[in-house]
Coordinates of C-alpha atoms and ligand atoms in Angstrom, one line a residue:
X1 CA 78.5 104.2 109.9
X2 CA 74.8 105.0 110.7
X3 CA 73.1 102.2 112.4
X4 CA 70.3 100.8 109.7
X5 CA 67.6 100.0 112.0
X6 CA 65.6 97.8 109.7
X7 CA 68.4 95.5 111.1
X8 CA 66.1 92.4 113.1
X9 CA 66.8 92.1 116.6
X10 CA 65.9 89.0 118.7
X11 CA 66.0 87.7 121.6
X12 CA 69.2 84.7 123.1
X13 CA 66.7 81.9 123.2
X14 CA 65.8 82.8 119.5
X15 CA 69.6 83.6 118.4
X16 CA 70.6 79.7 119.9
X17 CA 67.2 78.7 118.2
X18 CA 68.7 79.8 115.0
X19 CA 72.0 79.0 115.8
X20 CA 70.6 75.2 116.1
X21 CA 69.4 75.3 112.9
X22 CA 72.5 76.2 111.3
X23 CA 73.0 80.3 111.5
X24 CA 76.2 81.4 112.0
X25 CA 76.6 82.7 115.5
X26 CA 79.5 85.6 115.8
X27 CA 80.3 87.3 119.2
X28 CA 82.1 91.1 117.8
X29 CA 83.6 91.9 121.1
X30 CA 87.0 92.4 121.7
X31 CA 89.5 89.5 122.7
X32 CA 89.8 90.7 126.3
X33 CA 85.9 90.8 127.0
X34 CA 85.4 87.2 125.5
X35 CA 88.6 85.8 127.7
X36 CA 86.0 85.2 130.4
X37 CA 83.2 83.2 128.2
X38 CA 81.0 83.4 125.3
X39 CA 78.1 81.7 123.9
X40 CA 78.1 78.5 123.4
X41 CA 79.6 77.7 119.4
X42 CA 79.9 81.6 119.0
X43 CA 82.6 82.4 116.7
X44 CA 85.0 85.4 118.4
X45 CA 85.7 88.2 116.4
X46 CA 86.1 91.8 117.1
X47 CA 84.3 94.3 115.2
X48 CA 87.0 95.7 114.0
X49 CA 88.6 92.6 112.2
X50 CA 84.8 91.7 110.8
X51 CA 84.9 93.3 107.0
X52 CA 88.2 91.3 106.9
X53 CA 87.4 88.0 108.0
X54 CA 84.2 87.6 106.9
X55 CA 84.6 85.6 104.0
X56 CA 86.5 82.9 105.5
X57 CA 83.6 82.2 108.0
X58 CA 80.4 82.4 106.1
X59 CA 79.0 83.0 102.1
X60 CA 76.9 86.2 102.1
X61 CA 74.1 84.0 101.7
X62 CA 74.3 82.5 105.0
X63 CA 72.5 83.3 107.9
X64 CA 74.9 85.3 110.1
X65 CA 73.7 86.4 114.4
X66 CA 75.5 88.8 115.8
X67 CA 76.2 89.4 119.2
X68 CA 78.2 91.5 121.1
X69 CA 78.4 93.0 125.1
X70 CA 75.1 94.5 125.4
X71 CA 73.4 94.6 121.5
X72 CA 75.0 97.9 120.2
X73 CA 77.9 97.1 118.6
X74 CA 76.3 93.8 117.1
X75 CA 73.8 96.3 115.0
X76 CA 76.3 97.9 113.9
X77 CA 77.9 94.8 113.0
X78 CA 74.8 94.0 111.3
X79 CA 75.0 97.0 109.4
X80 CA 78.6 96.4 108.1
X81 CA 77.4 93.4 106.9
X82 CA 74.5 94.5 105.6
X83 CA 76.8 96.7 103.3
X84 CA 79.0 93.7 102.0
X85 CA 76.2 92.0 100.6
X86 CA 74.8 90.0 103.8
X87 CA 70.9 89.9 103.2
X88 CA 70.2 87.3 106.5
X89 CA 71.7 88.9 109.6
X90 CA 70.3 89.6 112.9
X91 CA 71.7 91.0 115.8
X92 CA 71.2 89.7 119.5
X93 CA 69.5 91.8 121.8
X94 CA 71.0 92.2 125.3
X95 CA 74.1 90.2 124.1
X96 CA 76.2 88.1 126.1
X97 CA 75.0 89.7 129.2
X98 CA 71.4 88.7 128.9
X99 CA 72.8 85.5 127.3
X100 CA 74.1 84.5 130.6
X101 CA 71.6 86.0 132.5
X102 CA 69.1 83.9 131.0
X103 CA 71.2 80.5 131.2
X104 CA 71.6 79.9 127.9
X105 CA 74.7 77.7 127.4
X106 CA 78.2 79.1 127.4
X107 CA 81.7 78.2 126.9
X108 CA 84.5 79.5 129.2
X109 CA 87.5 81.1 127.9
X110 CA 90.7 80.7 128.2
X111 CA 90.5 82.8 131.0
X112 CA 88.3 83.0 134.3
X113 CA 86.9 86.2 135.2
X114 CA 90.0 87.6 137.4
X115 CA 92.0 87.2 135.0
X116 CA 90.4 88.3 132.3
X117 CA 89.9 91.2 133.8
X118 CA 93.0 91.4 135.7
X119 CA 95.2 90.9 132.0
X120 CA 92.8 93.0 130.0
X121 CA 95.6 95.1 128.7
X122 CA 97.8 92.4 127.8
X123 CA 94.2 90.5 125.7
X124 CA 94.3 93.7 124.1
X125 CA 97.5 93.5 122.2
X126 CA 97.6 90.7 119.6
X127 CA 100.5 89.7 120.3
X128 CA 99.6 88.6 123.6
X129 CA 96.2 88.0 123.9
X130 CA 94.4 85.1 125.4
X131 CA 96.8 82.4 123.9
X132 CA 99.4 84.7 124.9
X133 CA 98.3 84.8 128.7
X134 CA 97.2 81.1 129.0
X135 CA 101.4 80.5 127.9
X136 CA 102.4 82.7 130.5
X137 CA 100.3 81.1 132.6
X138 CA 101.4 77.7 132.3
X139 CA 105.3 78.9 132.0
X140 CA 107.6 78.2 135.0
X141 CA 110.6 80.9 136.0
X142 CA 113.8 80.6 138.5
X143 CA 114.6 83.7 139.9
X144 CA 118.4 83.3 141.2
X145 CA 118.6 85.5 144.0
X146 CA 115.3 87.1 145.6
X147 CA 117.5 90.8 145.9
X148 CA 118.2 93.8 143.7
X149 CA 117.7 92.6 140.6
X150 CA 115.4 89.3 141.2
X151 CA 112.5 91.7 143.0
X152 CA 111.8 94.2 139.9
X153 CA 111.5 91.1 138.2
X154 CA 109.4 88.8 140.6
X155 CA 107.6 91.6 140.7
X156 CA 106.8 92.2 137.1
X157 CA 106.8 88.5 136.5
X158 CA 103.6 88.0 139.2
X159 CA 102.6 91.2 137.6
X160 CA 102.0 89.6 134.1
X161 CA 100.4 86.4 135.4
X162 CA 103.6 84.1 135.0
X163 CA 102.1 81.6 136.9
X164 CA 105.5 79.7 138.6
X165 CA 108.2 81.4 139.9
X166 CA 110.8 79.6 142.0
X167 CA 112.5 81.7 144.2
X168 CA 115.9 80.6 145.4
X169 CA 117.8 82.5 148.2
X170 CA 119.2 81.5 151.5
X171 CA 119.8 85.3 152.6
X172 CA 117.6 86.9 155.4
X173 CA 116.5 90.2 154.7
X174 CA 118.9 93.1 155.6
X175 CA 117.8 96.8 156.5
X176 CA 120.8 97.8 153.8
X177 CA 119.1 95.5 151.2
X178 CA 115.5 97.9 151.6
X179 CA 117.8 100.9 149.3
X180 CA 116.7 98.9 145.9
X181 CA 115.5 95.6 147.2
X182 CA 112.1 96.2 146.8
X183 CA 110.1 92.7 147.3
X184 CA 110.9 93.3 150.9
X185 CA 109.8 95.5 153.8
X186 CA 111.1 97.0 157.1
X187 CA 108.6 94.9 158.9
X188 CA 110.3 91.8 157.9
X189 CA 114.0 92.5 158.3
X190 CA 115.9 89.0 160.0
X191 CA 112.9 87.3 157.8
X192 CA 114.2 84.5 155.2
X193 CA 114.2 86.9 151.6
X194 CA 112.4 83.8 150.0
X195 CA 109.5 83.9 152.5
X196 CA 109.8 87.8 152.2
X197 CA 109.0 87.9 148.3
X198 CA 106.5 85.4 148.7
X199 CA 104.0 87.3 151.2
X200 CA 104.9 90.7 148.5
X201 CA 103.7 88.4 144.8
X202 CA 101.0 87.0 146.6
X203 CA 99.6 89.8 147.7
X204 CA 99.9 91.4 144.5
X205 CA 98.7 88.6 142.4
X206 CA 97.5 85.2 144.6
X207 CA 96.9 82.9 142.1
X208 CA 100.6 83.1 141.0
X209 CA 102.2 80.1 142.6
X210 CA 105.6 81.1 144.2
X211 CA 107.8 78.1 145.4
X212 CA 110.4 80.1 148.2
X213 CA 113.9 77.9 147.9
X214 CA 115.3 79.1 150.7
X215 CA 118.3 77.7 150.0
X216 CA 122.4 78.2 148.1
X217 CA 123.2 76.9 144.6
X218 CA 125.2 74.2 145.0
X219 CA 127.0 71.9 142.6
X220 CA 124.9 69.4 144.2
X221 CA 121.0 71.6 143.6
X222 CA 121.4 72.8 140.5
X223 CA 120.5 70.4 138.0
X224 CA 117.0 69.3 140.4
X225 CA 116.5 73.3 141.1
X226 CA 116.4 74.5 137.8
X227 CA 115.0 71.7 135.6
X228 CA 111.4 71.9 134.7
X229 CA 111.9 75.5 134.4
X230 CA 111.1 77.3 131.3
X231 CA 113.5 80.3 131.9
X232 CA 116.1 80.9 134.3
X233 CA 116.8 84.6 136.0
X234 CA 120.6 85.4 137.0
X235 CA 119.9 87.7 140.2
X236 CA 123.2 86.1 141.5
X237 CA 125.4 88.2 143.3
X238 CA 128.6 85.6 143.6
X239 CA 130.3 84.5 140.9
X240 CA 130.4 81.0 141.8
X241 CA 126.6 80.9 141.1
X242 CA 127.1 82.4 137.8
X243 CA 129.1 80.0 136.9
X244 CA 127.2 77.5 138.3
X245 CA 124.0 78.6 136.5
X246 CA 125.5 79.3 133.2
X247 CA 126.9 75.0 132.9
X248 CA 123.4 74.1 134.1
X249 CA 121.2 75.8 131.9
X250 CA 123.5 75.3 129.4
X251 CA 123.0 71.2 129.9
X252 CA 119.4 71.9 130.4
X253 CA 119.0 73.6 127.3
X254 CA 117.1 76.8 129.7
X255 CA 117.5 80.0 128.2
X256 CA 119.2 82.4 131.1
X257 CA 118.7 85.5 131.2
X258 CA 121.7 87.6 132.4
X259 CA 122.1 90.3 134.7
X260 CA 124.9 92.3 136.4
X261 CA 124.8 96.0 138.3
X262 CA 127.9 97.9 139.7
X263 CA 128.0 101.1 140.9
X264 CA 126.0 103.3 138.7
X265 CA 125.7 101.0 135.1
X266 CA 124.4 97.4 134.9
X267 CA 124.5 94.6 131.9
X268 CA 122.1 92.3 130.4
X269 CA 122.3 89.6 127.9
X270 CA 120.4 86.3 126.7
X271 CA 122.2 82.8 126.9
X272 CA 120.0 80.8 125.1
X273 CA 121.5 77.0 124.4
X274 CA 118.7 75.8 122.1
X275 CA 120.0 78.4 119.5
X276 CA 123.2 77.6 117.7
X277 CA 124.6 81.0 117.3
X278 CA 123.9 81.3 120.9
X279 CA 127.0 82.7 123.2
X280 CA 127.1 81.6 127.1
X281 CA 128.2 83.2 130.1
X282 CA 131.9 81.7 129.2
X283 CA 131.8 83.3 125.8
X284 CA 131.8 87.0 128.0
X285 CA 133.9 85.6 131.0
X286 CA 135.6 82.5 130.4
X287 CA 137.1 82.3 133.9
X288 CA 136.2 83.3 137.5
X289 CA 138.0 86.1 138.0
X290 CA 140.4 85.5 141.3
X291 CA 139.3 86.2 144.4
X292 CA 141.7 89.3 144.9
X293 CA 140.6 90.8 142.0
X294 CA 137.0 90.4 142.0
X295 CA 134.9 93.6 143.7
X296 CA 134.2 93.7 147.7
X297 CA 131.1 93.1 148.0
X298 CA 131.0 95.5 151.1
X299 CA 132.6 97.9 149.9
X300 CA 131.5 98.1 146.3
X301 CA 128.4 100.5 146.4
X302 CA 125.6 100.2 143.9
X303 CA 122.6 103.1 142.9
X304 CA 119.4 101.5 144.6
X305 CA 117.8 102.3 141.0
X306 CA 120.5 100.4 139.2
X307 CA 119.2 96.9 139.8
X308 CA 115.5 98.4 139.1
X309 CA 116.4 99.4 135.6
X310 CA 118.2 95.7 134.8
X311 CA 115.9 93.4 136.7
X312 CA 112.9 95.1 134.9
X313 CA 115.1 94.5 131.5
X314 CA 115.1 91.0 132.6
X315 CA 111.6 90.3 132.8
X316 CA 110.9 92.1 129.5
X317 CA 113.2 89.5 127.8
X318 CA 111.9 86.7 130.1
X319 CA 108.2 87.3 128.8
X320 CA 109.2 88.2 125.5
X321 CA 110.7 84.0 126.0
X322 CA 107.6 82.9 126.8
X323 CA 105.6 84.1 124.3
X324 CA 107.7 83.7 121.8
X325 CA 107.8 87.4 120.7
X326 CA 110.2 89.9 119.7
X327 CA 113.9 89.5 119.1
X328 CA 115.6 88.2 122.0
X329 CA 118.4 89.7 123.5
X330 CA 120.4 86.9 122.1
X331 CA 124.2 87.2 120.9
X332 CA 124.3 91.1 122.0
X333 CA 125.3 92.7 125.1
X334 CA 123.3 95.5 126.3
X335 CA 125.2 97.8 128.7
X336 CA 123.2 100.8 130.7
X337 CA 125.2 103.9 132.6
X338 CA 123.4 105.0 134.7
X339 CA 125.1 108.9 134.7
X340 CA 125.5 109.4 131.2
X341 CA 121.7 108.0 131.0
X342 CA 122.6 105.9 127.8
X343 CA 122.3 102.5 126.4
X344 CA 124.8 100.6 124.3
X345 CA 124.4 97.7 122.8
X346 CA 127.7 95.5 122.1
X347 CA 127.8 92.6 119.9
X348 CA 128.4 89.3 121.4
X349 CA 129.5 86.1 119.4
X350 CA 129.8 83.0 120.4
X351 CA 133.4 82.1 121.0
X352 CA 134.8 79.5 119.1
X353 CA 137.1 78.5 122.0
X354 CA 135.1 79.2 124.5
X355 CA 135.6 76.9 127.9
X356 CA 132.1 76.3 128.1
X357 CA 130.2 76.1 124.8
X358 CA 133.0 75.6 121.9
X359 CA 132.9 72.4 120.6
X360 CA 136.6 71.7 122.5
X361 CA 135.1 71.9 125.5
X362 CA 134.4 69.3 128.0
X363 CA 132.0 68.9 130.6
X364 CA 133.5 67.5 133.9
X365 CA 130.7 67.7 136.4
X366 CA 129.3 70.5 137.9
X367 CA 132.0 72.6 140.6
X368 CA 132.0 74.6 143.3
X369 CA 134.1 76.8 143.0
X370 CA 135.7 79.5 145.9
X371 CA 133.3 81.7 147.3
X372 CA 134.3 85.5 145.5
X373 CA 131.9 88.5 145.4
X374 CA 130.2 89.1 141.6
X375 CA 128.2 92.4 142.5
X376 CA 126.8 93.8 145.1
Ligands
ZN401 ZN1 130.4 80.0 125.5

């Protein structure tokens, strides 16, 4: 549309003079550029969405400013509404950058500037946006396990601006874990995994808060490790953790998010107690396996991509959690190989005898069971 320059510009002081005496203030830039502030009683809305939401935020006999980055887009703004009928609108010379250039009062988003600028591509999708980004920033993750599958997701966790993760791992950092363990570096090998990962997600994004556990899931930790947590992360490579995790989380009503890699295909699933038709880690493996027939763990080998591929699956369904998006990978088993390069996806029900979840069963404390190897 052709810019009608009969459109009246003026000045910040003049648009808050108005906007005193009862204008309608909007600010048409996009989500992500008004994360970091706007003025002061400005209504957000991009110029995009304006023909549509119009209505619901003023008659076209009101008196509507417009403002937007810089005082283009807020004439042509002006102009849109111009063409619906909206006799009274101005548009705000300058924009928001003269408007806090010249002091005039503002109001802080959601976001401060890093961050704004830092998650601009998340703001930009709706179903993120600055709501989206202030959840993730207030949500809290366990990572199980700081190895193959718990760096991809650190990693993309801090990435995304979760702004907790626990870390729990009493490993040191092996030169055979650097094929696919990728939160750690040859520097630091003998150097405690937890401490490892830590020095890697702040350095990626500091103003995540990582909490480095450096210790073993015990029958005795679990409950006080994992509660407060919004999402739990099975990076476990021992069976007796899994088993572990899966009665804790299911008493803590935490979803966990499941993973498992051998050789060249890996698994992933979401056990998520608040939801009825929710399976657990019991409904797919209702016992430990024993100890003879469970995999060496030395001598079972693993792809170093492998645990790439399935960690980064788990921190796609861990945001997805968090912001309440999406259809969660609940009550379906999602099984990659690695040679064919396909994905199947198995249905999962919850079963009805199942020694952890079925109504028959019976909690009897939490128990540690023999130490035998899950995955490498
Ligand atoms: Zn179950």
């Amino acid at each position: 549309m052709a810019v009608d320059f009969d459109i009246e510009r003026i000045t910040p002081a003049e648009a808050l003079r108005r906007q005193r005496a009862g204008s309608v203030l909007i600010d048409v830039r996009e989500d992500n550029e008004r994360a970091a502030g706007i003025p002061a009683g400005a209504i957000g809305v991009p110029l995009a969405e304006l023909p549509a939401r119009i209505a619901a935020i003023a008659g076209a006999d009101a008196e509507v400013v417009l403002s937007c980055a810089s005082g283009q887009r807020s004439l042509r703004a002006a102009a849109v509404l111009r063409e619906l009928g909206y006799a009274h609108v101005a548009s705000v010379e300058g924009g928001y950058k003269r408007w806090s250039a010249e002091g005039l009062p503002v109001e802080q988003g959601a976001l401060d500037a890093d961050a704004a600028e830092r998650y601009s591509r998340h703001l930009l999708l709706p179903e993120v946006g600055s709501e989206g980004q202030a959840k993730l920033g207030r949500a809290r993750v366990a990572l199980i396990g700081a190895g193959g599958l718990g760096s991809p997701a650190a990693l993309y966790l801090a990435a995304a601006g979760v702004g907790t993760l626990t870390l729990v791992d009493d490993d040191k950092v092996e030169k055979s874990n650097l094929q696919r363990q990728v939160l750690h570096a040859d520097a630091r090998v003998g150097m405690a995994k937890t401490e490892s990962a830590r020095i890697t997600l702040a350095a990626l994004n500091p103003s995540v808060h990582v909490q480095a556990r450096e210790q073993r899931l015990r029958a005795a930790n679990v409950e006080s490790m994992l509660s407060g947590h919004d999402v739990v992360i099975d990076g476990a490579d021992n069976f007796p953790t899994r088993y572990l995790l899966d009665a804790a989380c299911r008493r803590l009503r935490i979803p966990l998010v499941y993973g498992a890699v051998h050789r060249f295909s890996g698994q992933v699933s979401v056990f998520d107690a608040r939801r009825a038709q929710s399976p657990c880690y019991r409904c797919l493996f209702p016992q430990p396996p024993r100890a003879e027939d469970a995999p060496n763990c030395a001598e079972a080998g693993v792809l170093g991509v492998l645990p790439g591929v399935i960690g980064m699956l788990q921190a796609t369904e861990t945001i997805k959690l968090i912001l309440g998006v999406g259809a969660p990978l609940v009550g379906r088993l999602l099984c990659f190989d690695a040679l064919a390069m396909t994905f199947r996806e198995l249905r999962l029900p919850r079963d009805p005898h199942c020694p952890g979840c079925s109504d028959e069963a019976r909690f009897s404390g939490y128990e540690d069971i023999v130490q035998i190897c899950a995955s490498p």
